[in-house]
PDB file of C-alpha atoms in Angstrom:
ATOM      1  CA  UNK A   1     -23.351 -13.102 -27.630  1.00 51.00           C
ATOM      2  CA  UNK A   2     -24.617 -12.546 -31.194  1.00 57.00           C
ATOM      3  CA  UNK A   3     -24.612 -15.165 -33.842  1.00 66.00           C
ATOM      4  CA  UNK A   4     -22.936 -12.653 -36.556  1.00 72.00           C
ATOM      5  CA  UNK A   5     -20.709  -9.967 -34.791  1.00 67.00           C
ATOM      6  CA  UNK A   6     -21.538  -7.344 -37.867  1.00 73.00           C
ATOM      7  CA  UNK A   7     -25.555  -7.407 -37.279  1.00 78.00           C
ATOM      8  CA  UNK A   8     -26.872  -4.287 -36.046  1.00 80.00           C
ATOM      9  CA  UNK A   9     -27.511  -4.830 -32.646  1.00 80.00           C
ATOM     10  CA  UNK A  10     -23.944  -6.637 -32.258  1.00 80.00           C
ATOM     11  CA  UNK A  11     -22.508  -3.080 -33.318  1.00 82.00           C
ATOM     12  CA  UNK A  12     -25.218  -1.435 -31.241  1.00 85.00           C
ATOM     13  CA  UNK A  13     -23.673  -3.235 -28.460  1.00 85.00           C
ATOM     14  CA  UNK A  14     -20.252  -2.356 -28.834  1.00 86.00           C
ATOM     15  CA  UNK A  15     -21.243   1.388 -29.206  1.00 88.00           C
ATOM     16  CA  UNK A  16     -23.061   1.565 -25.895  1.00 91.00           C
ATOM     17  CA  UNK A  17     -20.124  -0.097 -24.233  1.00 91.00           C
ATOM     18  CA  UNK A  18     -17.292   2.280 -26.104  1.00 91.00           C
ATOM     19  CA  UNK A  19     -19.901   5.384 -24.435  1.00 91.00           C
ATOM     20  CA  UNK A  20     -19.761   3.611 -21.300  1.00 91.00           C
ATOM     21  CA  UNK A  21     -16.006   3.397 -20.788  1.00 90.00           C
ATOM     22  CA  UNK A  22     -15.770   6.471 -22.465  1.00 90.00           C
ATOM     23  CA  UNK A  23     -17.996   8.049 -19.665  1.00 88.00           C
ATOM     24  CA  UNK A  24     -16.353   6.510 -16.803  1.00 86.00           C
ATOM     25  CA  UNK A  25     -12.406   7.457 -17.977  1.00 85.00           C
ATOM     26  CA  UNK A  26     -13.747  11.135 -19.054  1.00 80.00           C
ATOM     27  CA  UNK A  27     -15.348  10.852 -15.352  1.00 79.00           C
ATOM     28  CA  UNK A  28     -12.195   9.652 -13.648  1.00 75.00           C
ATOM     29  CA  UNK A  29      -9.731  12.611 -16.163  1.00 76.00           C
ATOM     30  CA  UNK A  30     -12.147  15.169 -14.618  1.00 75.00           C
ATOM     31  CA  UNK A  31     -11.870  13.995 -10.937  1.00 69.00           C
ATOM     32  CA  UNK A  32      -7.450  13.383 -11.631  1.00 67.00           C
ATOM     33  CA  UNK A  33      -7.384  17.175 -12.825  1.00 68.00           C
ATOM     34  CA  UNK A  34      -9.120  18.553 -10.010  1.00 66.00           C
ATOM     35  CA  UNK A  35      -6.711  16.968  -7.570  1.00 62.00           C
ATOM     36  CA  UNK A  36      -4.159  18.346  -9.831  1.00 67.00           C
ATOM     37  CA  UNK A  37      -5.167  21.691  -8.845  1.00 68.00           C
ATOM     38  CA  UNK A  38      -6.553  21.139  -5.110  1.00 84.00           C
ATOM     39  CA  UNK A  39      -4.449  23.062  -2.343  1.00 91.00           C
ATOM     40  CA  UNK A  40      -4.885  19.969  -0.067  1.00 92.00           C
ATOM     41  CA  UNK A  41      -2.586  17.652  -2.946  1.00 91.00           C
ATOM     42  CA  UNK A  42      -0.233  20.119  -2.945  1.00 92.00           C
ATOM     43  CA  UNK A  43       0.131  20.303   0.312  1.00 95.00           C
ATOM     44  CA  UNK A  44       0.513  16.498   0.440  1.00 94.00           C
ATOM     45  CA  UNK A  45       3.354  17.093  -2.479  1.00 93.00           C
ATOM     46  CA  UNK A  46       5.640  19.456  -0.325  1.00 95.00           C
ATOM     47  CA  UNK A  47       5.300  16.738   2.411  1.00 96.00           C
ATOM     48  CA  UNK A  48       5.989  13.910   1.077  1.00 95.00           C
ATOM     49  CA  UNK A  49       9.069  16.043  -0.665  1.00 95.00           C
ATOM     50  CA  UNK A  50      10.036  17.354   2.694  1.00 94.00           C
ATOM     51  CA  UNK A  51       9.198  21.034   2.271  1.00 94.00           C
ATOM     52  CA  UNK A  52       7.249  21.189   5.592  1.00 94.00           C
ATOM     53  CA  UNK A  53       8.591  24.288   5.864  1.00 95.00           C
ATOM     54  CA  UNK A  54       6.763  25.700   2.923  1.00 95.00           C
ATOM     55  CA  UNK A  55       3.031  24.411   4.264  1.00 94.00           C
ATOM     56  CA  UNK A  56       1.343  26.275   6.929  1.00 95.00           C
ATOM     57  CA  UNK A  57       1.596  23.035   9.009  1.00 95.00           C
ATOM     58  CA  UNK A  58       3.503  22.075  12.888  1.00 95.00           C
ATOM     59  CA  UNK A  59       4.776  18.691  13.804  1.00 95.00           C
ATOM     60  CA  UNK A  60       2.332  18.408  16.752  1.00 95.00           C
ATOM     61  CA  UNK A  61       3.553  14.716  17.265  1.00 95.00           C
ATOM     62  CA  UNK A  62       5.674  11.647  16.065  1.00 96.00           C
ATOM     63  CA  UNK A  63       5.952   7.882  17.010  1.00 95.00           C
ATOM     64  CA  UNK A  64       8.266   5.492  15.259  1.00 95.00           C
ATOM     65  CA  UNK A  65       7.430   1.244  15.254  1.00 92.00           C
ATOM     66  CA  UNK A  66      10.147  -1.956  13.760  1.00 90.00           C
ATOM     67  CA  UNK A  67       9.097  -5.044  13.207  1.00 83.00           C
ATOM     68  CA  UNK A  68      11.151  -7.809  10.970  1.00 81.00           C
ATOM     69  CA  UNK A  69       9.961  -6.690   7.735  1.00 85.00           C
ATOM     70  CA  UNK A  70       9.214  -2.813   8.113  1.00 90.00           C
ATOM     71  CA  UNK A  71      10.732   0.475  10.429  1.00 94.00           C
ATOM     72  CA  UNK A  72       7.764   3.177  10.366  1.00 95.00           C
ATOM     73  CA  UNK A  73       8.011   6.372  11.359  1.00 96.00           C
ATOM     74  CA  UNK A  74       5.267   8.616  11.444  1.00 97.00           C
ATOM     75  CA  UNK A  75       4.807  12.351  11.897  1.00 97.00           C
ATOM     76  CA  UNK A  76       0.981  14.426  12.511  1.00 97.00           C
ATOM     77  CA  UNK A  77       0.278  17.649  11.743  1.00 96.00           C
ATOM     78  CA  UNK A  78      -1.799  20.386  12.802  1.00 95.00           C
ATOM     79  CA  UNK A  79      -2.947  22.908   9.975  1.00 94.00           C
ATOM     80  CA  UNK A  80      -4.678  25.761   9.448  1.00 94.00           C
ATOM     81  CA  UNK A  81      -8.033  23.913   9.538  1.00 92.00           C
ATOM     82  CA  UNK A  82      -6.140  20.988   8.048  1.00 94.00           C
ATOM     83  CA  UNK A  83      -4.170  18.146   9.426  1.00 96.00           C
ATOM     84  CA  UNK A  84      -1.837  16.064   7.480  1.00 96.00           C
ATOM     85  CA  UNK A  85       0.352  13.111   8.397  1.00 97.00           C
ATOM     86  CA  UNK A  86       3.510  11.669   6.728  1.00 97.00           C
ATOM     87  CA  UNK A  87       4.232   8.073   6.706  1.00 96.00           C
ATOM     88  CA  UNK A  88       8.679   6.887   6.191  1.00 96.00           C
ATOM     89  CA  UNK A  89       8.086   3.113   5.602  1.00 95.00           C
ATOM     90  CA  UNK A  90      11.462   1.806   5.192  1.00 94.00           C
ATOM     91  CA  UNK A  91      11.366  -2.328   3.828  1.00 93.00           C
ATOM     92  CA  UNK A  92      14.140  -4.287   6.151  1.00 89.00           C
ATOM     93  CA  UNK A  93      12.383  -7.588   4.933  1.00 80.00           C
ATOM     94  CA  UNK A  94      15.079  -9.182   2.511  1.00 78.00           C
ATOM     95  CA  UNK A  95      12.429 -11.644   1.031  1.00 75.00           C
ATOM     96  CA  UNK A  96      10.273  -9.288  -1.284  1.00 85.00           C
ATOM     97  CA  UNK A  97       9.147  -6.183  -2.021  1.00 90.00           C
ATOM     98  CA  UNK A  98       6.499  -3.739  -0.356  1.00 91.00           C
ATOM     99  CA  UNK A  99       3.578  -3.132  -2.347  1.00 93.00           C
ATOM    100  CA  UNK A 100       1.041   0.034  -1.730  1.00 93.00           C
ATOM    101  CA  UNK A 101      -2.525  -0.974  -1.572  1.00 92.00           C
ATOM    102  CA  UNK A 102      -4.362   1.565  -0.424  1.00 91.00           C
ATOM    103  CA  UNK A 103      -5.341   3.911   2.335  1.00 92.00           C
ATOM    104  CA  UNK A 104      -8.654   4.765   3.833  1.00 93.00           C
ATOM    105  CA  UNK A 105      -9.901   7.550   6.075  1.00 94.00           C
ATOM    106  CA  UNK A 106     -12.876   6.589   8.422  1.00 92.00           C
ATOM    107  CA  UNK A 107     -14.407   7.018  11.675  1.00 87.00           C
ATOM    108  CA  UNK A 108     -15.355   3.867  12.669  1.00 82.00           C
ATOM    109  CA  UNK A 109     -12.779   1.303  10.453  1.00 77.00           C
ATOM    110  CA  UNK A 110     -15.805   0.847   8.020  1.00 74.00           C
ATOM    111  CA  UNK A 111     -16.048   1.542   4.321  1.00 74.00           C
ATOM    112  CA  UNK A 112     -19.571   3.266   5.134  1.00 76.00           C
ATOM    113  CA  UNK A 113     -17.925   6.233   6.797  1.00 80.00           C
ATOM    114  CA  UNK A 114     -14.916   6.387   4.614  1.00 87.00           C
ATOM    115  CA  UNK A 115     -14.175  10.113   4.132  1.00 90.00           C
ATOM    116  CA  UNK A 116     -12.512  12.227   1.147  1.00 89.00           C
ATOM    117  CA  UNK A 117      -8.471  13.269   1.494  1.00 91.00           C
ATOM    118  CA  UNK A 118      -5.427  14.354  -0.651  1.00 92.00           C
ATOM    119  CA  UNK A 119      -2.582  11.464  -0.933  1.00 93.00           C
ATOM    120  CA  UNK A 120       1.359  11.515  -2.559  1.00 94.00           C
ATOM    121  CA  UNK A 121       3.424   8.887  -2.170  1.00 94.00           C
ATOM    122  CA  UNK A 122       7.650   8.947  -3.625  1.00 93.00           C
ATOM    123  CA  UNK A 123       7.091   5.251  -4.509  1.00 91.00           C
ATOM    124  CA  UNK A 124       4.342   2.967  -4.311  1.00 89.00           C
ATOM    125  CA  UNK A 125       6.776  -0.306  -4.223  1.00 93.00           C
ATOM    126  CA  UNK A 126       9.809  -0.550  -1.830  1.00 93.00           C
ATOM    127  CA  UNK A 127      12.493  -2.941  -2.309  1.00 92.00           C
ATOM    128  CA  UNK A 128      14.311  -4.358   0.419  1.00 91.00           C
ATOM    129  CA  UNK A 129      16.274  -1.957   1.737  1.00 90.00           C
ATOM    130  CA  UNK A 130      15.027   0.946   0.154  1.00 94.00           C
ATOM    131  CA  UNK A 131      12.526   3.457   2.130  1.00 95.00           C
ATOM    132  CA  UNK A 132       9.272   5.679   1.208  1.00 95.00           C
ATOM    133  CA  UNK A 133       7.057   8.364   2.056  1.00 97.00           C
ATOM    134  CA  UNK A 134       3.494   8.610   1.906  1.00 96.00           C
ATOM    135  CA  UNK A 135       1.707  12.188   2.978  1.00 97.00           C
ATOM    136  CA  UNK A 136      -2.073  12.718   3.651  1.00 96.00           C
ATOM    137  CA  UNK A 137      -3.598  15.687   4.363  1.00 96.00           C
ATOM    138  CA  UNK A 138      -7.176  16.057   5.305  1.00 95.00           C
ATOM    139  CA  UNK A 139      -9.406  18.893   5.291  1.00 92.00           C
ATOM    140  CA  UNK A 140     -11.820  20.281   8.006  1.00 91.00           C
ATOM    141  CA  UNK A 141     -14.663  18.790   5.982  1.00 89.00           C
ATOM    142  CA  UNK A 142     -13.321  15.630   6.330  1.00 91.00           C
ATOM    143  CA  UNK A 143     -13.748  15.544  10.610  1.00 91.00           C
ATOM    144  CA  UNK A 144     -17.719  17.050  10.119  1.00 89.00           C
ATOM    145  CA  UNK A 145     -20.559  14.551  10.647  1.00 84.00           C
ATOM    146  CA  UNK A 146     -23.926  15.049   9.186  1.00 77.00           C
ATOM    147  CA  UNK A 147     -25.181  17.440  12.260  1.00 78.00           C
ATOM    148  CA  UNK A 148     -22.385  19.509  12.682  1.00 76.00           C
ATOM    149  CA  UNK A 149     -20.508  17.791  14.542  1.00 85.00           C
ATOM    150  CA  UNK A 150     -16.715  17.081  14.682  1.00 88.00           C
ATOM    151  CA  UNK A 151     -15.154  13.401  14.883  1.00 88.00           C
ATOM    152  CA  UNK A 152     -12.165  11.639  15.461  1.00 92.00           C
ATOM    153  CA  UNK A 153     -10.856   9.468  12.321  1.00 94.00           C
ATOM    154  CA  UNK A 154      -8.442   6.684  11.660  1.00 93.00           C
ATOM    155  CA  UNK A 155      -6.158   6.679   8.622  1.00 95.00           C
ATOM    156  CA  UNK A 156      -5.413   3.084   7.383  1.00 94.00           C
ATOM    157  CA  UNK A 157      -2.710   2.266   5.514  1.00 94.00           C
ATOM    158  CA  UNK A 158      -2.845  -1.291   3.909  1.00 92.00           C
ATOM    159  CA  UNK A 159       0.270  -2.778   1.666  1.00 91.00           C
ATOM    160  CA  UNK A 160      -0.272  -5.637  -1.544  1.00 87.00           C
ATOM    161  CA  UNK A 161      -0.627  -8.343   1.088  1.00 86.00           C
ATOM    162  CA  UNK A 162      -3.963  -6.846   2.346  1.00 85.00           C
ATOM    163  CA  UNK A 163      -3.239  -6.408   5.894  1.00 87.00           C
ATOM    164  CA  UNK A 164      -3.134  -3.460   7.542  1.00 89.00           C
ATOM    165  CA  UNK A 165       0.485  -1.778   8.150  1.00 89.00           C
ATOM    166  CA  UNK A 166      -0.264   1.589   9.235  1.00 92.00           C
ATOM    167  CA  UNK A 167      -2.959   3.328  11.486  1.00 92.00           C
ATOM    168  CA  UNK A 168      -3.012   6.562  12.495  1.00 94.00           C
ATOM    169  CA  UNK A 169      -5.900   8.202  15.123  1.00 93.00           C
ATOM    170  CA  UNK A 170      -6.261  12.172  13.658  1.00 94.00           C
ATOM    171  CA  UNK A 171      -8.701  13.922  16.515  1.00 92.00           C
ATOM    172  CA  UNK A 172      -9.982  17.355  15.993  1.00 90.00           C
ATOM    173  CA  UNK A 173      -7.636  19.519  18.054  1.00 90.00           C
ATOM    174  CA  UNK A 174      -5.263  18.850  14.451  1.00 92.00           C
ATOM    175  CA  UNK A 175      -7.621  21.605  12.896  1.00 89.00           C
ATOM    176  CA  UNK A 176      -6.025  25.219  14.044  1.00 75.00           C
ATOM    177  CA  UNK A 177      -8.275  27.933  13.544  1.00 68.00           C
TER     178      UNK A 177
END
């Protein structure tokens, strides 16, 4: 807090905070515009759009789940060293609406092995009685440990409420050669 918001090092301040936000959004532009252009979101586009047909991916399996509140169908991939799965969420809970949280990719349910991938989702809210699709796919890279190594990961799948809806086991026989 300064005493006079004009002085010099009030403005000073402001300035260095202006660059800082300025860094961070020119940061996060950069990092938007390369997933623009990344094979792996497009891929994830023509899923969740239903163009399977146009990706070099195979249904290798499916499972479908109801509770009260939420039907779930999902569907996994295998790719060309890829894998991908699509989550239908359809809301059947007449109380509220779903909310999209966020997803993460690990190996071990930790943030400390959280690994990169390329997400689309139709809608990130579903009313009641309305349904969605959300598509992940999830390069080679992703499944590689520090020595070389390949590993089995977990895609989680969390809604507004903060508990998880979705998860999804993606082992390494996904990745075609």
């Amino acid at each position: 807090m300064f005493k006079d918001p004009d002085s010099f090092n009030a403005v000073l301040s402001s300035l260095y905070d202006s660059l800082k936000r300025e860094r961070e959004l020119s940061a996060k532009v950069e990092r938007l515009e390369k997933e623009e252009n990344s094979i792996d979101h497009a891929y994830a586009t023509l899923l969740v759009n239903g163009e399977v047909r146009k990706t070099p991916f195979r249904r290798k399996r499916t499972w479908r789940s109801k509770n009260e509140d939420m039907e779930v169908a999902v569907e996994v991939f295998e790719g060309p060293g890829k894998a991908a799965v699509v989550v239908h969420l359809k809301n059947t809970y007449y109380g509220g609406t779903w909310e999209f949280d966020g997803a993460y990719l690990t190996r071990d349910f930790t943030s400390h092995t959280a690994r990169p991938f390329a997400l689309r989702m139709d809608r990130s809210r579903i009313v009641p009685g309305q349904a969605g699709k959300i598509a992940v796919v999830v390069d080679r890279s992703a499944f590689e440990t520090g020595g070389g190594q390949i590993a089995e990961l977990a895609l989680q799948l969390f809604p507004g409420d903060g508990l998880l809806q979705v998860a999804v086991a993606l082992d390494p026989t996904l990745l075609r050669q």
